[in-house]
Every structure is written in C-alpha cells, then in structure tokens.
mmCIF file of C-alpha atoms in Angstrom:
data_model
loop_
_atom_site.group_PDB
_atom_site.id
_atom_site.type_symbol
_atom_site.label_atom_id
_atom_site.label_comp_id
_atom_site.label_asym_id
_atom_site.label_seq_id
_atom_site.Cartn_x
_atom_site.Cartn_y
_atom_site.Cartn_z
ATOM 1 C CA MET A 1 75.417 92.045 110.048
ATOM 2 C CA ASN A 2 73.621 94.107 112.716
ATOM 3 C CA GLN A 3 71.215 91.540 114.185
ATOM 4 C CA PRO A 4 71.935 90.509 117.794
ATOM 5 C CA PRO A 5 73.425 87.039 118.286
ATOM 6 C CA LYS A 6 70.947 84.157 118.410
ATOM 7 C CA ILE A 7 72.119 81.268 120.584
ATOM 8 C CA THR A 8 70.076 78.080 120.242
ATOM 9 C CA ALA A 9 70.424 74.398 121.120
ATOM 10 C CA SER A 10 71.988 73.918 117.681
ATOM 11 C CA SER A 11 74.631 76.522 118.559
ATOM 12 C CA TRP A 12 75.645 74.557 121.651
ATOM 13 C CA LEU A 13 75.711 71.320 119.683
ATOM 14 C CA MET A 14 77.917 72.852 116.970
ATOM 15 C CA ILE A 15 80.555 74.201 119.391
ATOM 16 C CA ALA A 16 80.568 70.830 121.188
ATOM 17 C CA VAL A 17 81.251 69.067 117.875
ATOM 18 C CA LEU A 18 83.937 71.612 116.964
ATOM 19 C CA ALA A 19 85.660 71.186 120.325
ATOM 20 C CA PHE A 20 85.683 67.396 119.931
ATOM 21 C CA VAL A 21 86.987 67.536 116.343
ATOM 22 C CA TRP A 22 89.679 70.135 117.002
ATOM 23 C CA GLY A 23 90.653 68.427 120.257
ATOM 24 C CA GLY A 24 91.470 65.257 118.330
ATOM 25 C CA THR A 25 93.256 67.091 115.532
ATOM 26 C CA PHE A 26 96.500 67.366 117.509
ATOM 27 C CA MET A 27 96.984 63.588 117.462
ATOM 28 C CA VAL A 28 96.322 63.356 113.727
ATOM 29 C CA THR A 29 98.625 66.291 113.024
ATOM 30 C CA GLU A 30 101.454 64.556 114.890
ATOM 31 C CA ILE A 31 101.110 61.615 112.496
ATOM 32 C CA ALA A 32 101.160 63.963 109.484
ATOM 33 C CA LEU A 33 104.315 65.649 110.779
ATOM 34 C CA THR A 34 106.201 62.333 110.608
ATOM 35 C CA GLY A 35 106.069 62.554 106.818
ATOM 36 C CA MET A 36 105.594 66.260 106.005
ATOM 37 C CA PRO A 37 107.141 69.488 107.352
ATOM 38 C CA PRO A 38 104.788 71.778 109.337
ATOM 39 C CA PHE A 39 104.167 74.491 106.749
ATOM 40 C CA TRP A 40 103.285 71.879 104.138
ATOM 41 C CA VAL A 41 100.957 70.097 106.564
ATOM 42 C CA ALA A 42 99.099 73.388 107.052
ATOM 43 C CA ALA A 43 99.081 74.184 103.325
ATOM 44 C CA SER A 44 97.956 70.670 102.383
ATOM 45 C CA ARG A 45 95.002 70.587 104.761
ATOM 46 C CA ILE A 46 93.822 74.019 103.643
ATOM 47 C CA GLY A 47 94.331 73.116 99.968
ATOM 48 C CA PHE A 48 92.432 69.816 100.186
ATOM 49 C CA ALA A 49 89.634 71.507 102.114
ATOM 50 C CA ALA A 50 89.377 74.298 99.541
ATOM 51 C CA VAL A 51 89.047 71.829 96.635
ATOM 52 C CA VAL A 52 86.256 69.917 98.382
ATOM 53 C CA MET A 53 84.370 73.053 99.357
ATOM 54 C CA VAL A 54 84.640 74.563 95.857
ATOM 55 C CA VAL A 55 82.956 71.440 94.438
ATOM 56 C CA ILE A 56 80.136 71.702 96.993
ATOM 57 C CA TRP A 57 79.820 75.453 96.485
ATOM 58 C CA GLY A 58 79.710 74.998 92.704
ATOM 59 C CA ALA A 59 76.893 72.461 93.028
ATOM 60 C CA ARG A 60 74.937 75.175 94.853
ATOM 61 C CA GLY A 61 75.484 77.716 92.079
ATOM 62 C CA PHE A 62 78.359 79.679 93.681
ATOM 63 C CA ALA A 63 76.000 81.742 95.845
ATOM 64 C CA LEU A 64 77.746 84.317 98.044
ATOM 65 C CA PHE A 65 76.611 87.792 99.089
ATOM 66 C CA GLU A 66 72.871 88.487 99.179
ATOM 67 C CA GLN A 67 73.504 91.964 97.769
ATOM 68 C CA ARG A 68 76.275 93.370 95.603
ATOM 69 C CA PRO A 69 79.273 93.825 97.945
ATOM 70 C CA THR A 70 81.329 96.990 98.176
ATOM 71 C CA PHE A 71 85.075 97.077 97.633
ATOM 72 C CA ALA A 72 85.566 97.484 101.389
ATOM 73 C CA GLN A 73 83.591 94.301 102.025
ATOM 74 C CA TRP A 74 85.745 92.356 99.550
ATOM 75 C CA VAL A 75 88.848 93.664 101.368
ATOM 76 C CA THR A 76 87.357 92.559 104.699
ATOM 77 C CA LEU A 77 86.640 89.114 103.247
ATOM 78 C CA PHE A 78 90.265 88.813 102.099
ATOM 79 C CA PHE A 79 91.587 89.686 105.555
ATOM 80 C CA VAL A 80 89.195 87.232 107.205
ATOM 81 C CA GLY A 81 90.519 84.517 104.885
ATOM 82 C CA CYS A 82 94.119 85.294 105.810
ATOM 83 C CA LEU A 83 93.437 85.593 109.545
ATOM 84 C CA SER A 84 91.273 82.456 109.744
ATOM 85 C CA GLY A 85 93.911 79.939 108.752
ATOM 86 C CA ALA A 86 96.989 80.746 106.703
ATOM 87 C CA VAL A 87 98.552 83.394 108.947
ATOM 88 C CA PRO A 88 97.885 81.783 112.359
ATOM 89 C CA PHE A 89 98.856 78.332 111.031
ATOM 90 C CA ALA A 90 102.195 79.763 109.907
ATOM 91 C CA LEU A 91 102.755 81.671 113.155
ATOM 92 C CA LEU A 92 102.044 78.577 115.242
ATOM 93 C CA ALA A 93 104.195 76.328 113.057
ATOM 94 C CA TRP A 94 107.113 78.725 113.551
ATOM 95 C CA GLY A 95 106.452 79.685 117.162
ATOM 96 C CA GLN A 96 106.012 76.157 118.511
ATOM 97 C CA GLN A 97 109.619 75.408 117.598
ATOM 98 C CA TYR A 98 110.726 77.689 120.438
ATOM 99 C CA VAL A 99 108.010 77.479 123.131
ATOM 100 C CA THR A 100 106.581 74.677 125.246
ATOM 101 C CA SER A 101 103.399 72.979 124.070
ATOM 102 C CA GLY A 102 101.815 74.137 127.332
ATOM 103 C CA PHE A 103 102.382 77.780 126.483
ATOM 104 C CA ALA A 104 100.968 77.239 122.991
ATOM 105 C CA GLY A 105 97.852 75.680 124.529
ATOM 106 C CA VAL A 106 97.302 78.550 126.948
ATOM 107 C CA SER A 107 97.844 81.113 124.195
ATOM 108 C CA MET A 108 95.122 79.463 122.085
ATOM 109 C CA ALA A 109 92.755 79.533 125.056
ATOM 110 C CA SER A 110 93.433 83.266 125.379
ATOM 111 C CA THR A 111 91.493 83.754 122.123
ATOM 112 C CA ALA A 112 88.320 83.919 124.211
ATOM 113 C CA LEU A 113 89.734 86.685 126.401
ATOM 114 C CA ILE A 114 90.846 88.644 123.329
ATOM 115 C CA VAL A 115 87.446 88.331 121.652
ATOM 116 C CA VAL A 116 85.457 89.803 124.555
ATOM 117 C CA PRO A 117 86.871 93.380 124.491
ATOM 118 C CA LEU A 118 87.091 93.438 120.688
ATOM 119 C CA ALA A 119 83.461 92.367 120.321
ATOM 120 C CA HIS A 120 82.369 94.978 122.862
ATOM 121 C CA PHE A 121 83.475 97.768 120.543
ATOM 122 C CA MET A 122 83.026 96.164 117.119
ATOM 123 C CA VAL A 123 79.972 93.858 117.197
ATOM 124 C CA PRO A 124 76.402 94.980 118.004
ATOM 125 C CA GLY A 125 74.822 92.964 120.803
ATOM 126 C CA GLU A 126 78.161 91.661 122.177
ATOM 127 C CA GLN A 127 78.763 94.195 124.959
ATOM 128 C CA MET A 128 80.976 93.217 127.895
ATOM 129 C CA THR A 129 79.248 92.504 131.193
ATOM 130 C CA TRP A 130 80.772 91.615 134.550
ATOM 131 C CA ARG A 131 79.199 88.146 134.306
ATOM 132 C CA ARG A 132 80.673 87.505 130.862
ATOM 133 C CA VAL A 133 84.150 88.675 131.855
ATOM 134 C CA VAL A 134 84.164 86.676 135.108
ATOM 135 C CA GLY A 135 82.981 83.553 133.292
ATOM 136 C CA PHE A 136 85.659 83.804 130.629
ATOM 137 C CA VAL A 137 88.409 84.392 133.203
ATOM 138 C CA ILE A 138 87.293 81.340 135.233
ATOM 139 C CA GLY A 139 87.285 79.239 132.052
ATOM 140 C CA PHE A 140 90.790 80.418 131.197
ATOM 141 C CA VAL A 141 91.987 79.510 134.705
ATOM 142 C CA GLY A 142 90.506 76.052 134.127
ATOM 143 C CA VAL A 143 92.613 75.624 130.982
ATOM 144 C CA ALA A 144 95.723 76.812 132.849
ATOM 145 C CA VAL A 145 95.037 74.274 135.630
ATOM 146 C CA LEU A 146 94.639 71.486 133.057
ATOM 147 C CA ILE A 147 97.904 72.302 131.289
ATOM 148 C CA GLY A 148 99.739 72.808 134.582
ATOM 149 C CA GLY A 149 103.195 74.166 135.240
ATOM 150 C CA GLN A 150 104.504 73.429 131.747
ATOM 151 C CA ALA A 151 102.555 76.469 130.539
ATOM 152 C CA PHE A 152 105.089 78.602 132.392
ATOM 153 C CA ASP A 153 108.212 76.527 131.726
ATOM 154 C CA THR A 154 110.970 77.932 129.577
ATOM 155 C CA THR A 155 112.716 76.210 126.703
ATOM 156 C CA GLY A 156 115.866 78.284 127.065
ATOM 157 C CA SER A 157 115.819 79.146 123.362
ATOM 158 C CA ASP A 158 117.171 82.509 122.235
ATOM 159 C CA LEU A 159 114.007 82.923 120.186
ATOM 160 C CA GLU A 160 111.569 81.906 122.931
ATOM 161 C CA THR A 161 110.225 85.430 123.403
ATOM 162 C CA ALA A 162 109.644 85.775 119.664
ATOM 163 C CA GLY A 163 107.984 82.338 119.655
ATOM 164 C CA ARG A 164 105.627 83.367 122.450
ATOM 165 C CA ILE A 165 104.744 86.551 120.605
ATOM 166 C CA ALA A 166 104.008 84.456 117.496
ATOM 167 C CA CYS A 167 101.636 82.171 119.446
ATOM 168 C CA VAL A 168 99.747 85.051 121.066
ATOM 169 C CA THR A 169 99.560 86.811 117.696
ATOM 170 C CA ALA A 170 98.052 83.637 116.188
ATOM 171 C CA ALA A 171 95.385 83.663 118.908
ATOM 172 C CA SER A 172 94.715 87.326 118.110
ATOM 173 C CA CYS A 173 94.312 86.433 114.420
ATOM 174 C CA TYR A 174 91.600 83.899 115.250
ATOM 175 C CA ALA A 175 89.850 86.433 117.476
ATOM 176 C CA LEU A 176 89.952 89.258 114.932
ATOM 177 C CA SER A 177 88.841 87.011 112.059
ATOM 178 C CA SER A 178 85.739 86.001 114.031
ATOM 179 C CA ILE A 179 84.921 89.647 114.732
ATOM 180 C CA LEU A 180 85.335 90.677 111.082
ATOM 181 C CA MET A 181 83.368 87.637 109.872
ATOM 182 C CA ARG A 182 80.416 88.643 112.018
ATOM 183 C CA ARG A 183 80.508 92.170 110.560
ATOM 184 C CA LEU A 184 80.143 90.972 106.953
ATOM 185 C CA PRO A 185 76.726 91.608 105.339
ATOM 186 C CA GLY A 186 74.234 88.863 104.428
ATOM 187 C CA VAL A 187 76.144 85.952 102.875
ATOM 188 C CA ASP A 188 75.734 82.274 101.998
ATOM 189 C CA ALA A 189 77.460 80.194 104.704
ATOM 190 C CA ILE A 190 78.903 77.592 102.314
ATOM 191 C CA GLY A 191 80.110 80.283 99.928
ATOM 192 C CA LEU A 192 81.790 82.188 102.752
ATOM 193 C CA ALA A 193 83.424 79.060 104.195
ATOM 194 C CA THR A 194 84.711 78.134 100.745
ATOM 195 C CA LEU A 195 86.162 81.531 99.922
ATOM 196 C CA LEU A 196 87.955 81.687 103.265
ATOM 197 C CA LEU A 197 89.670 78.383 102.466
ATOM 198 C CA VAL A 198 90.496 79.448 98.902
ATOM 199 C CA ILE A 199 92.074 82.674 100.157
ATOM 200 C CA GLY A 200 93.955 80.710 102.805
ATOM 201 C CA SER A 201 95.278 78.357 100.118
ATOM 202 C CA PHE A 202 96.568 81.194 97.961
ATOM 203 C CA VAL A 203 98.480 82.516 100.981
ATOM 204 C CA SER A 204 99.677 79.260 102.618
ATOM 205 C CA LEU A 205 100.878 77.387 99.521
ATOM 206 C CA PRO A 206 103.423 80.035 98.378
ATOM 207 C CA MET A 207 104.437 80.518 102.012
ATOM 208 C CA ALA A 208 105.196 76.809 102.433
ATOM 209 C CA LEU A 209 107.141 76.769 99.168
ATOM 210 C CA ALA A 210 109.192 79.801 100.197
ATOM 211 C CA VAL A 211 109.977 78.537 103.701
ATOM 212 C CA GLU A 212 110.372 74.775 103.185
ATOM 213 C CA GLY A 213 110.880 74.361 99.440
ATOM 214 C CA PRO A 214 109.041 71.736 97.365
ATOM 215 C CA PRO A 215 107.086 69.245 99.485
ATOM 216 C CA PRO A 216 108.339 65.677 99.918
ATOM 217 C CA LEU A 217 106.358 62.918 98.219
ATOM 218 C CA PRO A 218 104.000 61.605 100.930
ATOM 219 C CA SER A 219 103.444 57.921 101.579
ATOM 220 C CA GLY A 220 99.970 56.455 101.153
ATOM 221 C CA GLN A 221 99.334 56.643 104.900
ATOM 222 C CA ILE A 222 100.430 60.277 105.177
ATOM 223 C CA LEU A 223 98.317 61.190 102.143
ATOM 224 C CA LEU A 224 95.239 59.663 103.822
ATOM 225 C CA VAL A 225 96.031 61.572 107.012
ATOM 226 C CA LEU A 226 96.333 64.844 105.079
ATOM 227 C CA LEU A 227 93.036 64.133 103.304
ATOM 228 C CA PHE A 228 91.373 63.541 106.682
ATOM 229 C CA LEU A 229 92.814 66.792 108.048
ATOM 230 C CA GLY A 230 91.493 68.638 105.022
ATOM 231 C CA LEU A 231 88.018 67.095 105.059
ATOM 232 C CA VAL A 232 87.090 66.958 108.755
ATOM 233 C CA PRO A 233 88.907 69.481 110.996
ATOM 234 C CA THR A 234 89.372 71.995 108.166
ATOM 235 C CA ALA A 235 86.552 71.883 105.570
ATOM 236 C CA ALA A 236 83.668 70.591 107.710
ATOM 237 C CA ALA A 237 84.807 72.368 110.863
ATOM 238 C CA ASN A 238 85.359 75.644 109.012
ATOM 239 C CA PHE A 239 81.783 75.484 107.724
ATOM 240 C CA LEU A 240 80.466 74.913 111.268
ATOM 241 C CA ARG A 241 82.613 77.795 112.529
ATOM 242 C CA VAL A 242 81.089 80.118 109.934
ATOM 243 C CA LEU A 243 77.578 79.051 110.954
ATOM 244 C CA VAL A 244 78.279 79.653 114.653
ATOM 245 C CA VAL A 245 79.975 83.032 114.200
ATOM 246 C CA ARG A 246 77.312 84.290 111.797
ATOM 247 C CA SER A 247 74.408 83.201 114.006
ATOM 248 C CA ALA A 248 75.542 83.046 117.638
ATOM 249 C CA GLY A 249 78.410 85.551 117.414
ATOM 250 C CA PRO A 250 82.198 85.530 117.919
ATOM 251 C CA VAL A 251 82.048 85.627 121.729
ATOM 252 C CA PHE A 252 80.004 82.426 121.850
ATOM 253 C CA MET A 253 82.261 80.831 119.235
ATOM 254 C CA SER A 254 85.325 81.550 121.387
ATOM 255 C CA LEU A 255 83.993 79.155 124.057
ATOM 256 C CA VAL A 256 85.381 76.352 121.877
ATOM 257 C CA ASN A 257 88.910 77.349 122.889
ATOM 258 C CA TYR A 258 88.286 76.281 126.495
ATOM 259 C CA GLN A 259 86.913 72.884 125.516
ATOM 260 C CA VAL A 260 89.563 71.847 122.973
ATOM 261 C CA PRO A 261 92.346 71.181 125.544
ATOM 262 C CA VAL A 262 89.995 68.973 127.577
ATOM 263 C CA TRP A 263 89.144 66.801 124.568
ATOM 264 C CA SER A 264 92.799 66.696 123.566
ATOM 265 C CA VAL A 265 93.716 65.224 126.957
ATOM 266 C CA VAL A 266 90.741 62.838 127.109
ATOM 267 C CA LEU A 267 91.235 61.496 123.578
ATOM 268 C CA GLY A 268 94.951 61.097 124.224
ATOM 269 C CA ALA A 269 94.105 58.900 127.204
ATOM 270 C CA LEU A 270 91.438 56.863 125.385
ATOM 271 C CA ILE A 271 93.300 56.316 122.103
ATOM 272 C CA LEU A 272 96.988 56.617 122.962
ATOM 273 C CA SER A 273 96.731 55.321 126.562
ATOM 274 C CA GLU A 274 98.296 58.529 127.856
ATOM 275 C CA PRO A 275 97.868 59.067 131.624
ATOM 276 C CA LEU A 276 95.046 61.364 132.681
ATOM 277 C CA PRO A 277 96.386 64.300 134.704
ATOM 278 C CA PRO A 278 94.981 64.588 138.248
ATOM 279 C CA SER A 279 94.024 68.186 137.433
ATOM 280 C CA LEU A 280 91.515 67.121 134.746
ATOM 281 C CA LEU A 281 88.500 67.020 137.042
ATOM 282 C CA TYR A 282 89.279 70.402 138.643
ATOM 283 C CA ALA A 283 89.896 71.925 135.227
ATOM 284 C CA MET A 284 86.608 70.595 133.833
ATOM 285 C CA VAL A 285 84.684 71.966 136.825
ATOM 286 C CA LEU A 286 86.244 75.411 136.375
ATOM 287 C CA ILE A 287 85.622 75.404 132.616
ATOM 288 C CA LEU A 288 81.979 74.364 133.045
ATOM 289 C CA ILE A 289 81.453 77.024 135.723
ATOM 290 C CA GLY A 290 83.010 79.600 133.416
ATOM 291 C CA LEU A 291 80.789 78.539 130.523
ATOM 292 C CA GLY A 292 77.713 78.654 132.742
ATOM 293 C CA ILE A 293 78.452 82.120 134.120
ATOM 294 C CA SER A 294 79.439 83.693 130.799
ATOM 295 C CA GLN A 295 76.409 82.242 128.982
ATOM 296 C CA TYR A 296 73.897 82.437 131.838
ATOM 297 C CA GLY A 297 71.316 84.354 129.814
ATOM 298 C CA ALA A 298 71.579 82.047 126.804
ATOM 299 C CA LEU A 299 71.195 78.966 129.021
ATOM 300 C CA ARG A 300 68.085 80.359 130.695
ATOM 301 C CA ARG A 301 66.535 81.148 127.325
ATOM 302 C CA LEU A 302 67.427 77.654 126.116
ATOM 303 C CA PHE A 303 65.570 76.074 129.024
ATOM 304 C CA GLY A 304 62.526 78.266 128.610
ATOM 305 C CA ARG A 305 63.016 80.931 131.252
ATOM 306 C CA LYS A 306 63.301 84.665 130.852
ATOM 307 C CA PRO A 307 66.888 85.940 131.258
#
C-alpha cells in the first residue's frame, strides 16, 4: 500500500474510541483472571472474536485481497496475525508475573516510540520529522508521569530482567505488526481483521494448552466476561485498528498507546472508586501537547488550514 496516510476526523474518532475501549479492558480482564489462567484468557478472547468475525466475513462473501496475492504477501499476513495478538499476549502474560504493572504500562506506551523509526524506513509517507519525534517523546513523558515511580520499581524477582525484555518485545510486536499491515496490498478491512484473529487463534490456543493444560470450566459470569472481551476489545477493536492503520498509518495508530493509560486510571476512579493520582492533570497536559505537536499538520488540515 503506497498511498500516503490520510488522517480525517473519522481517524481521530476511531483512535479515541479504541483508547477508551482498551483503557477499560484492564478492569474486565482482572475479573476474567479470577476464573481463568492468563494464557486461556488471551486464547478465549481471540477465539471468540475469530468466530464472530468469520460469521460476519462469510456474510460478506469472504472478500479479501483485491488482486491475487503473492506467496510473500501470504507470509506477511501470517506474521501480522501472530504479531498482532497471540505472541504479544503470551509475552505479556508471562512477563507481567515478574515486573511491576507500572513497567508494563510504560513498555506498552513505548510502542509509539518504536513505530516512528520503523515507519521512517518501511512505510511511504511516514518519514520522521523533528516535530513528530518531539511530540512522541513528550507524550511518552506524560505516560511516565501518570504511572509515577512504580514504573521504575523492582520486584526483586530473579526473572525480572527477562520479564522486562518480554514486555518490551511485546510492544515491539505491536509496532512491527502495524508497519507490516500498512505494507499489505489492497485488501478488504473485515477480511483482514478476521484473518488476523483466525491466525492468532491457531497460535494462542495450542500455546495455552501447552503452557497451562486444559482450561477450567468457567462459571456463567466468567463466560460472559470472556464473551465481552472477545466481542468488544478484541473483535470490534481489531476491526477499528485495521481501518486506522490502513488509512491513517501506523504512526497515527500508535497515538492510542498514550491515551490508554489515562482512560484506565479515569475509569478505575469512576467505576471502582480508585483514587485519582495527583499527576493525572499534568500527565494529560503533556500527552495532549505531545499529540498536538506530533500531529500538527493533520490537525491544521482537519480544521481547514494549509499545513
């Protein structure tokens, strides 16, 4: 896909929705983990999402590539499917056993910083500029301020270093999958979103079985929670992610990673009555400044001025 990214009002709306949905997913996942082990939570949500999307895709006639794909493009599609969900889910599930939640949050925010140099070399129209780099760094600092000192705390585990590597590698998987997704030729968005979930299912289900054995029988409540995780933050959100990456580009998509921690904190306060950290306001200011600087040209075009 060689066309330059096209950022519209719909693009901004979609990443705002994604940030809100993924920001609230942490709370729902905690409920799921009370009745299912982590690898099976990941496999279940991907599996449920894949089933739903296959039904929708089938109703549309199983449309996929606009032209007959090459073998190399099928290989790329397979890697995108692995790197979009199954592999990073597994790395995070393992790594978070040995690192603080603060470090995991900062490592996910680093996805945006990883995307920028990769996109510069691999995606037409996504060249690095001083404004883009400065904006992304300021946004990352905002996330670090929000999370606070716990991002740099140590758990004392013998495997903490390996756990940190696993978390950063998961962030790199998300970044690389967005880059490769953008490079695919003309493709139906629903078909692409569905195949990514199907590939993820074929990888995550055997992985969960190998690591954790057969899954426990979930209660009715846990089953509903898993269905929600599959339908909303996995199936629907994965479709929106495909639309954003394919239209607005992977660099723009990575802005979601700065907004997710903010929504996670805000929703925790509103729903679970968790205290709001004093750093929230400063963090939000920094994140908004970073977004504004990095996307200055897109914002000016959106409001009708020449960049």
